[in-house]
Amino acid sequence: MTAPQVIDETPKARLREQRGWYFYDWANSVFYTTIISVFLGPYLIPVAKAAACGKDFPGMPVDACVADFDRLATGELGFVDVLGLDIRPAAYFGLVMTVSVLVQIVALPVVGALADHTGRKKELLGGFAYVGALATMGLYFVEGDRYLLGGVLFTVANLSYGASVVVYDSFLPQISTPDERDRVSSRGWAIGYLGGGLLLALNLALYLGRDSFGVSEGMAVRISMMSAGMWWAIFTVVPLLALRNRPVPAHETTALRSVGGSFRQLGRTIAELRRYPRTLLFLVAYLVYNDGVQTVIGNSAAYASEALKLSKDVQISAILMVQFVAFGGALLLGALAARYGTKRTILASLVLWTAIVVVAVFLEEGAAAQFYAMGFGIAIVLGGTQALSRSLFSQVIPRGKEAEYFSLLQISDKGSAFLGSLTITLALQFSNSYRIAIVSLVVFFVLGFGLLVAVNVPRAIREAGNEVPERI
């Protein structure tokens, strides 16, 4: 019989792991900023249009067909085939995104159960990270009419991204004490914004200056997407060298060797939530207010374009500004949480979110300075709201099941986007006004505020069997 593994949990050892842990935020954030937020959607849709042009307008030059596609695509023309379904190219990226989210909702709880009960978190983190990074690098080969390749690679990359984040987040309670949790989570989130913003700035420099570099628009986008995968792969080495697996009971490592066992454990975890009603209430509160956060971010560019009539240059520069200001914002809210408590700081951030969406209604058309000011306000609260929510959630979940519960947090993060998108869609349908659509999101912050107020956090922490920190 081998002696049980002893993990050095001294402050010095924890600090070493924490510093390595931060770098996975630095590594993976480029996938969200460069791939999802900026480049892939606007690139993949024309690729799908090129495929439709080759099928329905074979005698016409592809570039001319794509440029005039909306006029040409009438009746039964202008569709691409996706598993036997006729899909409009404009809807293709949305379909791919939806499928990738649905796959995550099914897969992430299984990932969480495997991570907790095999004791192989570091190996799983590395495996998912490198599958995602390689799939992202593969986007370089999406050109011409290879829209299906782009869809498959993005689905694999997005699933791997979500799975790796579940495992990554589950390290947080293991590498930090309850009183260190807010600081560690906020620093990780802040460093992620810095890394994502830095690579995005380099990629936008290439894209905007592509003529001087002698590359085409498509090649600039493909290089940018490949660089995100390379960045993700290179910097993942740092956390893999620093993080350490924790031992789990012997029966746990054998009970869940199969995917079927992981599904059984998922069922037990969901049933077990009834024993932690305050943890469940926090999860619902997070689902509601985070839906507001994600919907504001997801619709900011459309709001700038449709309601304020601002140029792409203003939108791109605002995205960059948000990345770098959010670095300081996450650290600022982390410091405020250390002084005033995590719950109070999150509640204050929700008040600011409410003010931001109300003020957005009154921004003047063409007023770039006002849009930048709104973006600055968003950046201050953006990272801090999410980082502190992550650290607070880590306090109210039972020890030894961190990845399982963080998979539920990720699912609520992914699945909640439906509610905000539906609200925006209905508001636009009935009002035809992006100003009214944006202000309709107030309900998410107000309701989320009320639900979070109702959570007795110290009691939730004690019910989960954890130590209540000095300030919460």
mmCIF file of N, CA, C and O in Angstrom, residues 153-195:
data_model
loop_
_atom_site.group_PDB
_atom_site.id
_atom_site.type_symbol
_atom_site.label_atom_id
_atom_site.label_comp_id
_atom_site.label_asym_id
_atom_site.label_seq_id
_atom_site.Cartn_x
_atom_site.Cartn_y
_atom_site.Cartn_z
ATOM 1 N N LEU A 153 -14.687 23.018 -36.167
ATOM 2 C CA LEU A 153 -13.534 23.447 -35.359
ATOM 3 C C LEU A 153 -13.963 24.378 -34.239
ATOM 4 O O LEU A 153 -13.484 24.257 -33.096
ATOM 5 N N PHE A 154 -14.866 25.312 -34.529
ATOM 6 C CA PHE A 154 -15.310 26.223 -33.469
ATOM 7 C C PHE A 154 -16.078 25.471 -32.385
ATOM 8 O O PHE A 154 -15.900 25.747 -31.193
ATOM 9 N N THR A 155 -16.930 24.522 -32.771
ATOM 10 C CA THR A 155 -17.689 23.760 -31.775
ATOM 11 C C THR A 155 -16.745 22.996 -30.853
ATOM 12 O O THR A 155 -16.918 22.989 -29.625
ATOM 13 N N VAL A 156 -15.728 22.351 -31.427
ATOM 14 C CA VAL A 156 -14.735 21.626 -30.620
ATOM 15 C C VAL A 156 -13.985 22.593 -29.710
ATOM 16 O O VAL A 156 -13.785 22.332 -28.516
ATOM 17 N N ALA A 157 -13.563 23.728 -30.264
ATOM 18 C CA ALA A 157 -12.799 24.703 -29.475
ATOM 19 C C ALA A 157 -13.640 25.286 -28.350
ATOM 20 O O ALA A 157 -13.164 25.425 -27.217
ATOM 21 N N ASN A 158 -14.895 25.626 -28.627
ATOM 22 C CA ASN A 158 -15.745 26.241 -27.605
ATOM 23 C C ASN A 158 -16.094 25.251 -26.501
ATOM 24 O O ASN A 158 -16.130 25.607 -25.318
ATOM 25 N N LEU A 159 -16.343 23.992 -26.868
ATOM 26 C CA LEU A 159 -16.583 22.956 -25.864
ATOM 27 C C LEU A 159 -15.343 22.772 -24.995
ATOM 28 O O LEU A 159 -15.440 22.693 -23.763
ATOM 29 N N SER A 160 -14.174 22.701 -25.618
ATOM 30 C CA SER A 160 -12.934 22.514 -24.868
ATOM 31 C C SER A 160 -12.653 23.707 -23.972
ATOM 32 O O SER A 160 -12.182 23.548 -22.832
ATOM 33 N N TYR A 161 -12.942 24.896 -24.472
ATOM 34 C CA TYR A 161 -12.780 26.115 -23.671
ATOM 35 C C TYR A 161 -13.636 26.047 -22.414
ATOM 36 O O TYR A 161 -13.155 26.256 -21.295
ATOM 37 N N GLY A 162 -14.930 25.744 -22.575
ATOM 38 C CA GLY A 162 -15.824 25.666 -21.424
ATOM 39 C C GLY A 162 -15.411 24.580 -20.453
ATOM 40 O O GLY A 162 -15.439 24.773 -19.233
ATOM 41 N N ALA A 163 -15.020 23.404 -20.971
ATOM 42 C CA ALA A 163 -14.610 22.305 -20.101
ATOM 43 C C ALA A 163 -13.352 22.662 -19.321
ATOM 44 O O ALA A 163 -13.236 22.365 -18.132
ATOM 45 N N SER A 164 -12.398 23.305 -19.989
ATOM 46 C CA SER A 164 -11.162 23.676 -19.291
ATOM 47 C C SER A 164 -11.422 24.711 -18.214
ATOM 48 O O SER A 164 -10.790 24.681 -17.149
ATOM 49 N N VAL A 165 -12.368 25.619 -18.450
ATOM 50 C CA VAL A 165 -12.686 26.642 -17.443
ATOM 51 C C VAL A 165 -13.345 26.018 -16.216
ATOM 52 O O VAL A 165 -13.094 26.435 -15.079
ATOM 53 N N VAL A 166 -14.177 24.999 -16.412
ATOM 54 C CA VAL A 166 -14.771 24.281 -15.278
ATOM 55 C C VAL A 166 -13.670 23.705 -14.391
ATOM 56 O O VAL A 166 -13.679 23.875 -13.159
ATOM 57 N N VAL A 167 -12.713 23.030 -14.995
ATOM 58 C CA VAL A 167 -11.620 22.427 -14.230
ATOM 59 C C VAL A 167 -10.764 23.509 -13.592
ATOM 60 O O VAL A 167 -10.383 23.426 -12.424
ATOM 61 N N TYR A 168 -10.479 24.551 -14.354
ATOM 62 C CA TYR A 168 -9.665 25.671 -13.856
ATOM 63 C C TYR A 168 -10.304 26.333 -12.643
ATOM 64 O O TYR A 168 -9.651 26.552 -11.613
ATOM 65 N N ASP A 169 -11.595 26.667 -12.753
ATOM 66 C CA ASP A 169 -12.289 27.304 -11.627
ATOM 67 C C ASP A 169 -12.296 26.418 -10.389
ATOM 68 O O ASP A 169 -12.247 26.909 -9.255
ATOM 69 N N SER A 170 -12.366 25.098 -10.589
ATOM 70 C CA SER A 170 -12.460 24.190 -9.444
ATOM 71 C C SER A 170 -11.167 24.150 -8.626
ATOM 72 O O SER A 170 -11.171 23.670 -7.491
ATOM 73 N N PHE A 171 -10.071 24.658 -9.170
ATOM 74 C CA PHE A 171 -8.832 24.757 -8.402
ATOM 75 C C PHE A 171 -8.900 25.881 -7.364
ATOM 76 O O PHE A 171 -8.150 25.861 -6.381
ATOM 77 N N LEU A 172 -9.763 26.884 -7.597
ATOM 78 C CA LEU A 172 -9.775 28.075 -6.748
ATOM 79 C C LEU A 172 -9.919 27.763 -5.256
ATOM 80 O O LEU A 172 -9.136 28.266 -4.442
ATOM 81 N N PRO A 173 -10.887 26.923 -4.832
ATOM 82 C CA PRO A 173 -10.987 26.637 -3.391
ATOM 83 C C PRO A 173 -9.814 25.825 -2.860
ATOM 84 O O PRO A 173 -9.591 25.801 -1.642
ATOM 85 N N GLN A 174 -9.071 25.167 -3.733
ATOM 86 C CA GLN A 174 -7.968 24.314 -3.290
ATOM 87 C C GLN A 174 -6.660 25.077 -3.141
ATOM 88 O O GLN A 174 -5.783 24.651 -2.395
ATOM 89 N N ILE A 175 -6.519 26.194 -3.848
ATOM 90 C CA ILE A 175 -5.253 26.921 -3.811
ATOM 91 C C ILE A 175 -5.341 28.207 -3.005
ATOM 92 O O ILE A 175 -4.376 28.976 -2.955
ATOM 93 N N SER A 176 -6.488 28.454 -2.362
ATOM 94 C CA SER A 176 -6.652 29.688 -1.594
ATOM 95 C C SER A 176 -7.527 29.432 -0.374
ATOM 96 O O SER A 176 -8.437 28.605 -0.412
ATOM 97 N N THR A 177 -7.224 30.140 0.704
ATOM 98 C CA THR A 177 -8.051 30.071 1.901
ATOM 99 C C THR A 177 -9.312 30.900 1.678
ATOM 100 O O THR A 177 -9.368 31.718 0.754
ATOM 101 N N PRO A 178 -10.350 30.737 2.513
ATOM 102 C CA PRO A 178 -11.561 31.542 2.335
ATOM 103 C C PRO A 178 -11.295 33.040 2.291
ATOM 104 O O PRO A 178 -11.922 33.760 1.509
ATOM 105 N N ASP A 179 -10.359 33.529 3.106
ATOM 106 C CA ASP A 179 -10.078 34.970 3.130
ATOM 107 C C ASP A 179 -9.243 35.430 1.941
ATOM 108 O O ASP A 179 -9.172 36.633 1.672
ATOM 109 N N GLU A 180 -8.613 34.501 1.235
ATOM 110 C CA GLU A 180 -7.825 34.861 0.052
ATOM 111 C C GLU A 180 -8.632 34.798 -1.234
ATOM 112 O O GLU A 180 -8.204 35.299 -2.278
ATOM 113 N N ARG A 181 -9.813 34.208 -1.173
ATOM 114 C CA ARG A 181 -10.561 33.828 -2.375
ATOM 115 C C ARG A 181 -10.870 35.012 -3.290
ATOM 116 O O ARG A 181 -10.660 34.942 -4.506
ATOM 117 N N ASP A 182 -11.366 36.127 -2.731
ATOM 118 C CA ASP A 182 -11.723 37.279 -3.570
ATOM 119 C C ASP A 182 -10.500 37.843 -4.282
ATOM 120 O O ASP A 182 -10.555 38.163 -5.480
ATOM 121 N N ARG A 183 -9.404 37.974 -3.556
ATOM 122 C CA ARG A 183 -8.187 38.532 -4.144
ATOM 123 C C ARG A 183 -7.686 37.654 -5.290
ATOM 124 O O ARG A 183 -7.360 38.152 -6.376
ATOM 125 N N VAL A 184 -7.641 36.348 -5.058
ATOM 126 C CA VAL A 184 -7.116 35.438 -6.072
ATOM 127 C C VAL A 184 -8.019 35.425 -7.307
ATOM 128 O O VAL A 184 -7.541 35.519 -8.445
ATOM 129 N N SER A 185 -9.317 35.319 -7.103
ATOM 130 C CA SER A 185 -10.245 35.292 -8.234
ATOM 131 C C SER A 185 -10.176 36.586 -9.036
ATOM 132 O O SER A 185 -10.149 36.567 -10.270
ATOM 133 N N SER A 186 -10.128 37.732 -8.340
ATOM 134 C CA SER A 186 -10.097 39.023 -9.029
ATOM 135 C C SER A 186 -8.816 39.212 -9.816
ATOM 136 O O SER A 186 -8.828 39.730 -10.938
ATOM 137 N N ARG A 187 -7.688 38.772 -9.259
ATOM 138 C CA ARG A 187 -6.423 38.907 -9.984
ATOM 139 C C ARG A 187 -6.413 38.031 -11.232
ATOM 140 O O ARG A 187 -5.926 38.456 -12.289
ATOM 141 N N GLY A 188 -6.943 36.817 -11.110
ATOM 142 C CA GLY A 188 -7.008 35.961 -12.290
ATOM 143 C C GLY A 188 -7.839 36.589 -13.384
ATOM 144 O O GLY A 188 -7.446 36.622 -14.558
ATOM 145 N N TRP A 189 -9.017 37.098 -13.021
ATOM 146 C CA TRP A 189 -9.898 37.713 -14.011
ATOM 147 C C TRP A 189 -9.231 38.931 -14.634
ATOM 148 O O TRP A 189 -9.301 39.151 -15.852
ATOM 149 N N ALA A 190 -8.574 39.748 -13.798
ATOM 150 C CA ALA A 190 -7.909 40.953 -14.302
ATOM 151 C C ALA A 190 -6.808 40.601 -15.291
ATOM 152 O O ALA A 190 -6.690 41.209 -16.367
ATOM 153 N N ILE A 191 -5.989 39.625 -14.953
ATOM 154 C CA ILE A 191 -4.894 39.220 -15.837
ATOM 155 C C ILE A 191 -5.443 38.660 -17.142
ATOM 156 O O ILE A 191 -4.855 38.835 -18.215
ATOM 157 N N GLY A 192 -6.596 38.001 -17.073
ATOM 158 C CA GLY A 192 -7.229 37.521 -18.291
ATOM 159 C C GLY A 192 -7.594 38.657 -19.231
ATOM 160 O O GLY A 192 -7.380 38.576 -20.443
ATOM 161 N N TYR A 193 -8.155 39.733 -18.699
ATOM 162 C CA TYR A 193 -8.482 40.884 -19.534
ATOM 163 C C TYR A 193 -7.231 41.478 -20.156
ATOM 164 O O TYR A 193 -7.229 41.886 -21.323
ATOM 165 N N LEU A 194 -6.152 41.529 -19.393
ATOM 166 C CA LEU A 194 -4.904 42.098 -19.904
ATOM 167 C C LEU A 194 -4.362 41.247 -21.055
ATOM 168 O O LEU A 194 -3.972 41.774 -22.105
ATOM 169 N N GLY A 195 -4.331 39.924 -20.872
ATOM 170 C CA GLY A 195 -3.839 39.042 -21.928
ATOM 171 C C GLY A 195 -4.711 39.089 -23.164
ATOM 172 O O GLY A 195 -4.218 39.202 -24.301
#
